[in-house]
């Protein structure tokens, strides 16, 4: 699988990353999915201390232990479980970050983390203190690089201008193009890579299309799209983009066609689901005409609410 350097780091990450949140707590099943990812050339695995109360880190660490020096492990910090584990609260303090990283290292069974990410962030945080924590961890050799996971333009701007983050994870897809205006230009300027999550928009951009629509989507729509708009838009996209490829492939390829995007994070709760996503990169790439079609039909702030003429289509 093709690899891409993450920001200004020397981390060469696979264009598809395995988002480990959906692995579940069955070590055998998770091991099978992770091994399938490795066999497909995926070397980038993303987890978080929040997932399954830290059990996800344990499962990922155990599965990757035999190939630790060949993979890139990314985890996250900032969401702190209550003592009774019935919820969590935000803590981006230096004290907590430097304590939490020790626990993540222990669960992962490793003595360093390739990419340590702030799992959110607000403008009310003591941002310079948070940055100082990450910088010290780099100096101590505990982490190789750090990044953030955020969709807040003000937070992204603060870290892009005041820190040495190499990546920013954010939601981005054909149905959520807000980052193109809100974040991409700034991140490109500072040499920071985007790690895109949600490229299939909760399954709406997979081959299943609206069959994957949850009750929430039917009632509230998705991002800036009403459900009725999705019923009009998705068939148009499928009609134009699925000659020689599936909709899943077109959706992932659109995201990866953006120069600032280094990798797509895809989740998988089964081997079959992962294989489908990996095969997307083996299918014909989107043409410039198809990319133009997507950009014309969708907007960064929502559906244009018009059907293209037969000639344009």
XYZ file of C-alpha atoms in Angstrom:
313
model
C 0.000 0.000 0.000
C 1.147 3.515 -0.807
C 2.559 5.458 2.125
C 2.781 9.171 2.821
C 4.877 11.202 5.247
C 2.833 12.670 8.079
C 3.430 16.404 8.117
C 7.078 17.292 8.711
C 7.733 14.021 10.534
C 9.546 10.929 9.299
C 6.453 8.794 9.932
C 5.593 7.116 6.612
C 1.957 6.132 7.144
C -0.237 3.934 4.959
C -2.935 5.908 3.127
C -5.520 3.767 4.911
C -5.241 3.654 8.693
C -7.142 1.212 10.856
C -9.347 3.025 13.342
C -9.366 0.585 16.239
C -12.389 1.869 18.157
C -14.696 -0.655 16.456
C -12.569 -3.708 17.161
C -14.515 -4.702 20.261
C -13.098 -6.510 23.276
C -12.633 -10.003 21.844
C -8.849 -10.363 21.475
C -9.092 -13.227 18.975
C -11.481 -11.380 16.657
C -9.520 -8.135 16.945
C -6.281 -10.001 16.256
C -7.757 -11.379 13.040
C -8.799 -7.926 11.837
C -5.422 -6.399 12.720
C -3.563 -9.221 10.975
C -5.693 -8.668 7.876
C -4.730 -4.998 8.008
C -1.045 -5.869 8.282
C -1.302 -8.327 5.377
C -2.882 -5.560 3.281
C 0.034 -3.219 3.941
C -1.581 -1.054 6.630
C 1.016 0.142 9.127
C -0.950 2.916 10.859
C -3.183 1.995 13.793
C -5.216 4.583 15.688
C -6.619 4.046 19.170
C -7.332 6.136 22.296
C -7.179 5.723 26.041
C -10.932 6.412 26.104
C -11.952 3.400 24.026
C -13.375 0.574 26.163
C -11.805 2.083 29.284
C -8.324 1.463 27.907
C -8.956 -2.146 26.902
C -8.672 -1.131 23.241
C -5.087 -0.013 23.809
C -4.317 -3.352 25.471
C -5.759 -5.321 22.560
C -3.959 -3.225 19.951
C -0.668 -3.360 21.816
C -0.792 -7.123 22.234
C -1.680 -7.726 18.573
C 1.081 -5.448 17.295
C 3.810 -6.506 19.729
C 5.488 -8.915 17.270
C 5.784 -6.188 14.632
C 6.195 -3.160 16.897
C 9.159 -1.724 14.993
C 7.281 -1.973 11.676
C 4.091 -0.118 12.633
C 2.950 3.324 13.689
C 0.785 3.395 16.786
C -1.263 6.504 17.433
C -3.278 7.049 20.585
C -5.013 9.966 22.259
C -5.350 11.762 25.578
C -7.557 14.398 27.196
C -10.846 12.673 27.989
C -10.579 11.516 31.579
C -12.872 8.854 32.997
C -14.746 9.571 36.228
C -13.726 7.403 39.156
C -16.910 5.337 38.811
C -16.413 5.028 35.013
C -19.939 6.268 34.212
C -18.680 9.206 32.169
C -15.660 11.350 31.434
C -14.562 14.962 31.552
C -12.024 17.067 29.711
C -8.542 17.467 31.177
C -5.779 18.908 29.009
C -3.516 19.811 31.919
C 0.185 19.082 31.753
C -0.016 17.016 34.924
C -2.713 14.755 33.545
C -1.137 14.311 30.103
C 2.188 13.275 31.595
C 0.474 10.813 33.916
C -1.917 9.434 31.292
C 0.864 8.692 28.824
C 2.459 6.308 31.330
C -0.785 4.369 31.580
C -1.130 4.223 27.788
C 2.434 2.932 27.458
C 1.702 0.211 29.978
C -1.532 -0.851 28.265
C 0.089 -0.800 24.819
C 3.073 -2.753 26.083
C 5.556 -0.397 24.466
C 8.145 2.098 25.637
C 7.264 4.801 23.108
C 4.255 6.106 21.173
C 4.716 7.149 17.560
C 1.936 9.735 17.493
C 0.294 11.085 20.643
C -2.807 13.179 19.974
C -4.837 15.611 22.021
C -8.337 14.127 21.855
C -10.206 17.398 21.399
C -9.323 20.808 22.804
C -10.988 24.106 23.670
C -9.894 27.724 23.690
C -10.440 27.682 27.446
C -7.553 25.254 27.892
C -4.150 26.441 29.006
C -2.875 25.732 25.518
C 0.744 26.692 26.109
C 0.856 24.357 29.108
C -0.631 21.549 27.019
C 1.929 22.128 24.270
C 4.691 22.145 26.864
C 3.591 18.710 28.067
C 3.797 17.239 24.579
C 7.133 18.912 23.855
C 8.627 17.496 27.046
C 7.384 14.014 26.154
C 9.130 14.327 22.783
C 12.358 15.445 24.476
C 12.123 12.520 26.892
C 11.717 10.060 24.022
C 8.357 8.860 25.300
C 6.561 10.000 22.155
C 8.020 10.557 18.698
C 5.542 13.185 17.497
C 2.266 14.740 18.538
C -0.901 15.998 16.919
C -4.474 16.946 17.705
C -7.895 15.548 16.904
C -10.235 18.493 16.450
C -12.832 20.044 14.172
C -12.749 23.464 15.876
C -11.136 26.076 13.589
C -9.996 28.263 16.491
C -8.324 25.344 18.271
C -6.700 24.111 15.056
C -5.365 27.610 14.364
C -3.912 27.916 17.855
C -2.000 24.643 17.631
C -0.931 25.189 14.022
C 0.633 28.518 14.926
C 1.964 27.779 18.423
C 3.044 24.139 18.434
C 4.924 21.509 16.469
C 1.962 19.255 15.689
C 2.508 17.092 12.619
C -1.127 16.099 12.113
C -4.706 17.064 12.730
C -7.401 14.410 12.718
C -10.797 15.687 11.619
C -14.047 14.595 10.049
C -13.944 14.970 6.288
C -15.900 13.395 3.440
C -17.863 14.175 0.293
C -20.760 15.066 2.622
C -18.670 17.123 5.014
C -16.384 19.451 3.102
C -16.292 22.169 5.755
C -12.561 21.630 6.468
C -11.674 22.719 2.930
C -12.403 26.318 3.915
C -12.041 26.181 7.673
C -8.760 24.290 8.080
C -7.005 22.975 4.966
C -5.306 26.220 3.811
C -3.905 26.919 7.270
C -2.647 23.366 7.773
C -1.050 23.277 4.323
C 0.707 26.560 5.079
C 2.268 25.061 8.218
C 3.115 21.693 6.700
C 0.639 19.803 8.894
C -1.120 16.726 7.521
C -4.805 15.951 7.820
C -5.834 12.517 9.021
C -9.420 12.148 7.825
C -11.973 10.276 9.895
C -15.546 9.550 8.874
C -14.750 9.341 5.126
C -17.829 7.159 4.577
C -20.162 9.447 6.545
C -21.613 6.767 8.832
C -22.036 4.426 5.883
C -24.018 6.884 3.736
C -21.125 7.012 1.275
C -20.560 3.264 1.228
C -22.066 0.976 -1.381
C -25.103 0.586 0.897
C -25.943 4.319 0.621
C -29.245 5.171 2.361
C -29.669 1.601 3.554
C -27.121 2.617 6.176
C -29.109 5.676 7.278
C -29.786 5.650 11.005
C -32.998 6.951 12.530
C -31.055 10.003 13.621
C -30.037 10.741 10.026
C -33.606 10.223 8.816
C -34.871 12.673 11.416
C -32.047 15.222 11.495
C -30.084 14.737 8.293
C -26.308 14.663 8.137
C -24.147 17.753 8.742
C -25.701 20.393 6.420
C -27.901 17.978 4.485
C -31.538 17.232 5.190
C -32.601 13.629 4.651
C -34.653 14.594 1.603
C -31.576 16.222 0.097
C -29.571 13.051 0.713
C -32.255 11.051 -1.117
C -31.687 13.278 -4.142
C -27.932 13.686 -3.902
C -26.642 10.174 -3.199
C -28.184 8.540 -6.308
C -26.665 11.297 -8.463
C -23.250 10.626 -6.976
C -23.610 6.891 -7.411
C -24.734 7.228 -11.036
C -21.713 9.344 -11.984
C -18.964 7.814 -9.871
C -19.469 4.065 -9.855
C -18.425 3.130 -13.378
C -15.659 0.621 -12.769
C -15.638 1.159 -9.009
C -17.888 1.035 -5.980
C -19.232 3.983 -4.014
C -16.981 3.116 -1.078
C -13.976 3.365 -3.379
C -15.102 6.702 -4.827
C -15.663 8.141 -1.355
C -12.258 7.133 -0.018
C -10.498 8.212 -3.191
C -12.100 11.664 -3.038
C -10.729 12.216 0.460
C -7.261 10.926 -0.422
C -7.156 13.127 -3.539
C -6.801 16.198 -1.331
C -3.052 17.034 -1.114
C -3.184 17.896 2.587
C -4.732 14.522 3.525
C -2.093 11.944 4.432
C -4.415 9.120 5.457
C -8.024 8.006 5.890
C -8.959 6.339 9.148
C -11.477 3.569 8.552
C -13.032 1.472 11.261
C -13.749 -2.220 10.949
C -15.733 -4.575 13.142
C -15.141 -7.498 10.767
C -12.499 -8.748 8.357
C -14.920 -8.384 5.433
C -15.527 -4.723 6.207
C -11.812 -4.007 6.283
C -11.132 -5.886 3.050
C -13.820 -3.840 1.276
C -12.165 -0.605 2.353
C -8.685 -1.738 1.368
C -9.876 -2.850 -2.057
C -11.116 0.677 -2.649
C -7.544 1.738 -3.400
C -7.182 -1.008 -5.997
C -10.083 0.313 -8.072
C -9.756 3.001 -10.789
C -8.859 6.402 -9.369
C -11.275 9.284 -9.701
C -10.673 11.383 -12.792
C -10.384 15.168 -12.733
C -13.826 15.281 -14.357
C -15.298 13.174 -11.552
C -13.606 15.254 -8.865
C -15.024 18.383 -10.514
C -18.475 16.779 -10.569
C -18.312 16.112 -6.822
C -17.180 19.654 -6.068
C -19.902 21.119 -8.269
C -22.708 18.995 -6.875
C -21.685 19.300 -3.223
C -20.681 22.405 -1.373
C -18.650 22.973 1.755
C -21.822 24.306 3.391
C -24.300 21.767 2.031
C -26.196 20.550 -1.014
C -26.786 23.107 -3.750
C -30.383 21.844 -4.048
C -30.466 21.519 -7.796
C -30.276 18.619 -10.170
C -27.621 18.795 -12.836
C -28.732 18.813 -16.450
C -28.472 15.608 -18.431
C -25.617 17.164 -20.380
C -23.637 17.963 -17.252
C -24.344 14.559 -15.810
